[in-house]
Amino acid sequence: MQVDDSNDLSPPNRKPGRPARISRDAIAGAALEIGLDVATVTSVAAQLGVDHSSLYRHVRGRDEIIAAAAELAVADLYWRRTEGDWRLFLEAMCDAVWDLYERHPGLADAIRSMEVMPVSGIRSFGEAVVQMQAYGFALPDAVLAVETLIDVTSDSFLGWRRITSGDAEGRPRVEVLAARWDQVAEEEPALAGALRHTAEVMRGEPRRWWLRKRALVLEGIAARLQP
């Protein structure tokens, strides 16, 4: 006999799953997954599967999301090493910073534009200085060495990121810039060698050129600051 269940008032079957859970760290993590260069309150909420109004219980707006995401990302920075000398230590530190920026698009810009450095970044800086002191560097020299290398790494990354991105028409900006240098080289024969070589550098691999800059700074540290 067929049973008529048209009046069955039992609740419909629900798909299994956990209720959405929102926290400041979850919001920061979602922003990192999206990319800090494109993350918005709306896109972060969509990533978490919640209405954007839910986020305002934990953050005041996009700026606070970006700050929380930067704090979370920098807390993951790992550069510590116990073997080797001060030079290997500083190379590992620079590599870790560059790799962190590559993993999280927009992070370098976010940190550069912040009025206050993430606490995790301040701690990492202090730890690096203390480690340089353990290698025998005087405190002022240790601070100078660490700060200089972090500045060079960040500036180099940001510079390359800007010229390798697309312009308003979608063309690689590096090609537009390099072509301009080539054009001036044609107009100024006495400067042609220097200008064309610079254009070649622009078209080259960013990290390779940055490594040469880093090596130059390390040589300066060895010559001027090494105990």
CSV table of N, CA and C in Angstrom, one decimal, residues 50-115:
chain,number,residue,atom,x,y,z
A,50,VAL,N,29.9,33.9,4.7
A,50,VAL,CA,29.0,34.6,5.6
A,50,VAL,C,28.6,36.0,5.0
A,51,ASP,N,27.6,36.6,5.6
A,51,ASP,CA,27.3,38.0,5.2
A,51,ASP,C,28.3,38.9,5.6
A,52,HIS,N,28.6,40.0,4.8
A,52,HIS,CA,29.7,40.9,5.2
A,52,HIS,C,29.5,41.6,6.5
A,53,SER,N,28.2,41.8,6.9
A,53,SER,CA,27.9,42.5,8.1
A,53,SER,C,28.5,41.7,9.3
A,54,SER,N,28.6,40.4,9.2
A,54,SER,CA,29.1,39.5,10.3
A,54,SER,C,30.6,39.9,10.6
A,55,LEU,N,31.3,40.4,9.6
A,55,LEU,CA,32.7,40.7,9.9
A,55,LEU,C,32.9,41.9,10.8
A,56,TYR,N,31.9,42.8,10.8
A,56,TYR,CA,32.1,44.1,11.6
A,56,TYR,C,32.0,43.8,13.1
A,57,ARG,N,31.7,42.6,13.5
A,57,ARG,CA,31.7,42.3,15.0
A,57,ARG,C,33.2,42.1,15.4
A,58,HIS,N,34.1,41.9,14.4
A,58,HIS,CA,35.5,41.6,14.7
A,58,HIS,C,36.5,42.6,14.2
A,59,VAL,N,36.1,43.3,13.1
A,59,VAL,CA,37.0,44.3,12.5
A,59,VAL,C,36.1,45.5,12.1
A,60,ARG,N,36.8,46.7,12.0
A,60,ARG,CA,36.1,47.9,11.7
A,60,ARG,C,36.0,48.2,10.2
A,61,GLY,N,36.8,47.5,9.4
A,61,GLY,CA,36.8,47.7,8.0
A,61,GLY,C,38.0,47.1,7.3
A,62,ARG,N,38.2,47.4,6.0
A,62,ARG,CA,39.2,46.8,5.3
A,62,ARG,C,40.6,47.0,5.9
A,63,ASP,N,40.9,48.3,6.3
A,63,ASP,CA,42.2,48.5,6.8
A,63,ASP,C,42.5,47.6,8.0
A,64,GLU,N,41.6,47.4,8.8
A,64,GLU,CA,41.8,46.5,10.0
A,64,GLU,C,42.0,45.1,9.6
A,65,ILE,N,41.3,44.7,8.5
A,65,ILE,CA,41.5,43.3,8.0
A,65,ILE,C,42.9,43.1,7.4
A,66,ILE,N,43.3,44.1,6.7
A,66,ILE,CA,44.7,44.1,6.1
A,66,ILE,C,45.7,44.0,7.2
A,67,ALA,N,45.5,44.9,8.3
A,67,ALA,CA,46.5,44.9,9.4
A,67,ALA,C,46.5,43.5,10.1
A,68,ALA,N,45.4,42.9,10.3
A,68,ALA,CA,45.3,41.6,11.0
A,68,ALA,C,46.0,40.6,10.1
A,69,ALA,N,45.7,40.6,8.8
A,69,ALA,CA,46.3,39.7,7.9
A,69,ALA,C,47.8,39.8,7.8
A,70,ALA,N,48.3,41.0,7.8
A,70,ALA,CA,49.8,41.3,7.8
A,70,ALA,C,50.4,40.7,9.1
A,71,GLU,N,49.7,40.9,10.2
A,71,GLU,CA,50.2,40.4,11.5
A,71,GLU,C,50.3,38.9,11.5
A,72,LEU,N,49.3,38.2,10.9
A,72,LEU,CA,49.2,36.8,10.8
A,72,LEU,C,50.3,36.3,9.9
A,73,ALA,N,50.5,36.9,8.8
A,73,ALA,CA,51.5,36.5,7.8
A,73,ALA,C,52.9,36.6,8.3
A,74,VAL,N,53.2,37.7,8.9
A,74,VAL,CA,54.6,38.0,9.4
A,74,VAL,C,54.9,37.0,10.6
A,75,ALA,N,53.9,36.6,11.4
A,75,ALA,CA,54.1,35.7,12.5
A,75,ALA,C,54.5,34.3,11.9
A,76,ASP,N,54.3,34.1,10.7
A,76,ASP,CA,54.7,32.8,10.0
A,76,ASP,C,56.1,32.9,9.5
A,77,LEU,N,56.7,34.1,9.5
A,77,LEU,CA,58.0,34.3,8.9
A,77,LEU,C,59.0,33.4,9.7
A,78,TYR,N,59.7,32.6,8.9
A,78,TYR,CA,60.7,31.7,9.6
A,78,TYR,C,62.1,31.9,8.9
A,79,TRP,N,63.1,32.4,9.6
A,79,TRP,CA,64.4,32.7,9.0
A,79,TRP,C,65.5,32.3,10.0
A,80,ARG,N,65.1,31.8,11.2
A,80,ARG,CA,66.1,31.5,12.2
A,80,ARG,C,67.0,30.3,11.8
A,81,ARG,N,68.3,30.4,12.0
A,81,ARG,CA,69.2,29.3,11.8
A,81,ARG,C,70.3,29.3,12.9
A,82,THR,N,70.7,28.1,13.2
A,82,THR,CA,71.7,28.1,14.3
A,82,THR,C,73.1,27.8,13.8
A,83,GLU,N,73.2,27.2,12.5
A,83,GLU,CA,74.5,26.9,12.0
A,83,GLU,C,74.9,28.0,11.0
A,84,GLY,N,76.2,28.0,10.8
A,84,GLY,CA,76.8,29.0,9.9
A,84,GLY,C,77.2,30.3,10.5
A,85,ASP,N,77.6,31.3,9.7
A,85,ASP,CA,78.1,32.5,10.2
A,85,ASP,C,77.0,33.6,10.1
A,86,TRP,N,77.4,34.8,10.4
A,86,TRP,CA,76.5,35.9,10.3
A,86,TRP,C,76.0,36.2,8.9
A,87,ARG,N,76.8,35.9,7.9
A,87,ARG,CA,76.4,36.2,6.5
A,87,ARG,C,75.3,35.2,6.1
A,88,LEU,N,75.5,33.9,6.4
A,88,LEU,CA,74.5,33.0,6.1
A,88,LEU,C,73.2,33.3,6.8
A,89,PHE,N,73.3,33.8,8.0
A,89,PHE,CA,72.1,34.2,8.8
A,89,PHE,C,71.4,35.3,8.1
A,90,LEU,N,72.1,36.3,7.7
A,90,LEU,CA,71.4,37.4,7.0
A,90,LEU,C,70.8,37.0,5.7
A,91,GLU,N,71.5,36.2,5.0
A,91,GLU,CA,71.0,35.7,3.7
A,91,GLU,C,69.7,34.9,3.9
A,92,ALA,N,69.6,34.1,4.9
A,92,ALA,CA,68.4,33.3,5.3
A,92,ALA,C,67.3,34.3,5.6
A,93,MET,N,67.6,35.3,6.4
A,93,MET,CA,66.6,36.3,6.8
A,93,MET,C,66.0,37.0,5.5
A,94,CYS,N,66.9,37.4,4.6
A,94,CYS,CA,66.4,38.1,3.4
A,94,CYS,C,65.6,37.2,2.5
A,95,ASP,N,66.0,35.9,2.4
A,95,ASP,CA,65.3,35.0,1.6
A,95,ASP,C,63.9,34.8,2.2
A,96,ALA,N,63.8,34.7,3.5
A,96,ALA,CA,62.5,34.5,4.2
A,96,ALA,C,61.6,35.6,3.9
A,97,VAL,N,62.1,36.9,4.0
A,97,VAL,CA,61.2,38.0,3.7
A,97,VAL,C,60.8,38.1,2.3
A,98,TRP,N,61.7,37.8,1.3
A,98,TRP,CA,61.3,37.8,-0.1
A,98,TRP,C,60.2,36.8,-0.4
A,99,ASP,N,60.5,35.6,0.2
A,99,ASP,CA,59.5,34.5,-0.1
A,99,ASP,C,58.2,34.8,0.6
A,100,LEU,N,58.2,35.4,1.7
A,100,LEU,CA,56.9,35.8,2.4
A,100,LEU,C,56.1,36.7,1.5
A,101,TYR,N,56.8,37.7,0.9
A,101,TYR,CA,56.1,38.7,0.0
A,101,TYR,C,55.6,38.0,-1.2
A,102,GLU,N,56.3,37.0,-1.8
A,102,GLU,CA,55.9,36.3,-2.9
A,102,GLU,C,54.7,35.4,-2.6
A,103,ARG,N,54.6,34.8,-1.5
A,103,ARG,CA,53.5,34.0,-1.1
A,103,ARG,C,52.2,34.8,-0.9
A,104,HIS,N,52.3,36.0,-0.5
A,104,HIS,CA,51.2,36.8,-0.1
A,104,HIS,C,51.2,38.1,-0.9
A,105,PRO,N,50.6,38.1,-2.1
A,105,PRO,CA,50.5,39.3,-2.9
A,105,PRO,C,49.9,40.5,-2.2
A,106,GLY,N,50.5,41.6,-2.2
A,106,GLY,CA,50.0,42.8,-1.5
A,106,GLY,C,50.5,43.0,-0.1
A,107,LEU,N,51.2,42.0,0.4
A,107,LEU,CA,51.7,42.1,1.8
A,107,LEU,C,52.8,43.2,1.9
A,108,ALA,N,53.7,43.2,1.0
A,108,ALA,CA,54.8,44.2,1.0
A,108,ALA,C,54.3,45.6,1.0
A,109,ASP,N,53.3,45.9,0.1
A,109,ASP,CA,52.7,47.2,0.0
A,109,ASP,C,52.0,47.5,1.3
A,110,ALA,N,51.3,46.5,1.8
A,110,ALA,CA,50.5,46.8,3.1
A,110,ALA,C,51.4,47.2,4.2
A,111,ILE,N,52.5,46.4,4.4
A,111,ILE,CA,53.4,46.7,5.5
A,111,ILE,C,54.1,48.1,5.3
A,112,ARG,N,54.4,48.4,4.0
A,112,ARG,CA,55.1,49.7,3.7
A,112,ARG,C,54.1,50.9,4.0
A,113,SER,N,52.8,50.7,3.8
A,113,SER,CA,51.9,51.8,4.0
A,113,SER,C,51.4,51.9,5.4
A,114,MET,N,51.7,50.9,6.3
A,114,MET,CA,51.2,50.9,7.7
A,114,MET,C,51.9,52.0,8.5
A,115,GLU,N,51.1,52.6,9.4
A,115,GLU,CA,51.7,53.6,10.3
A,115,GLU,C,52.4,52.9,11.5
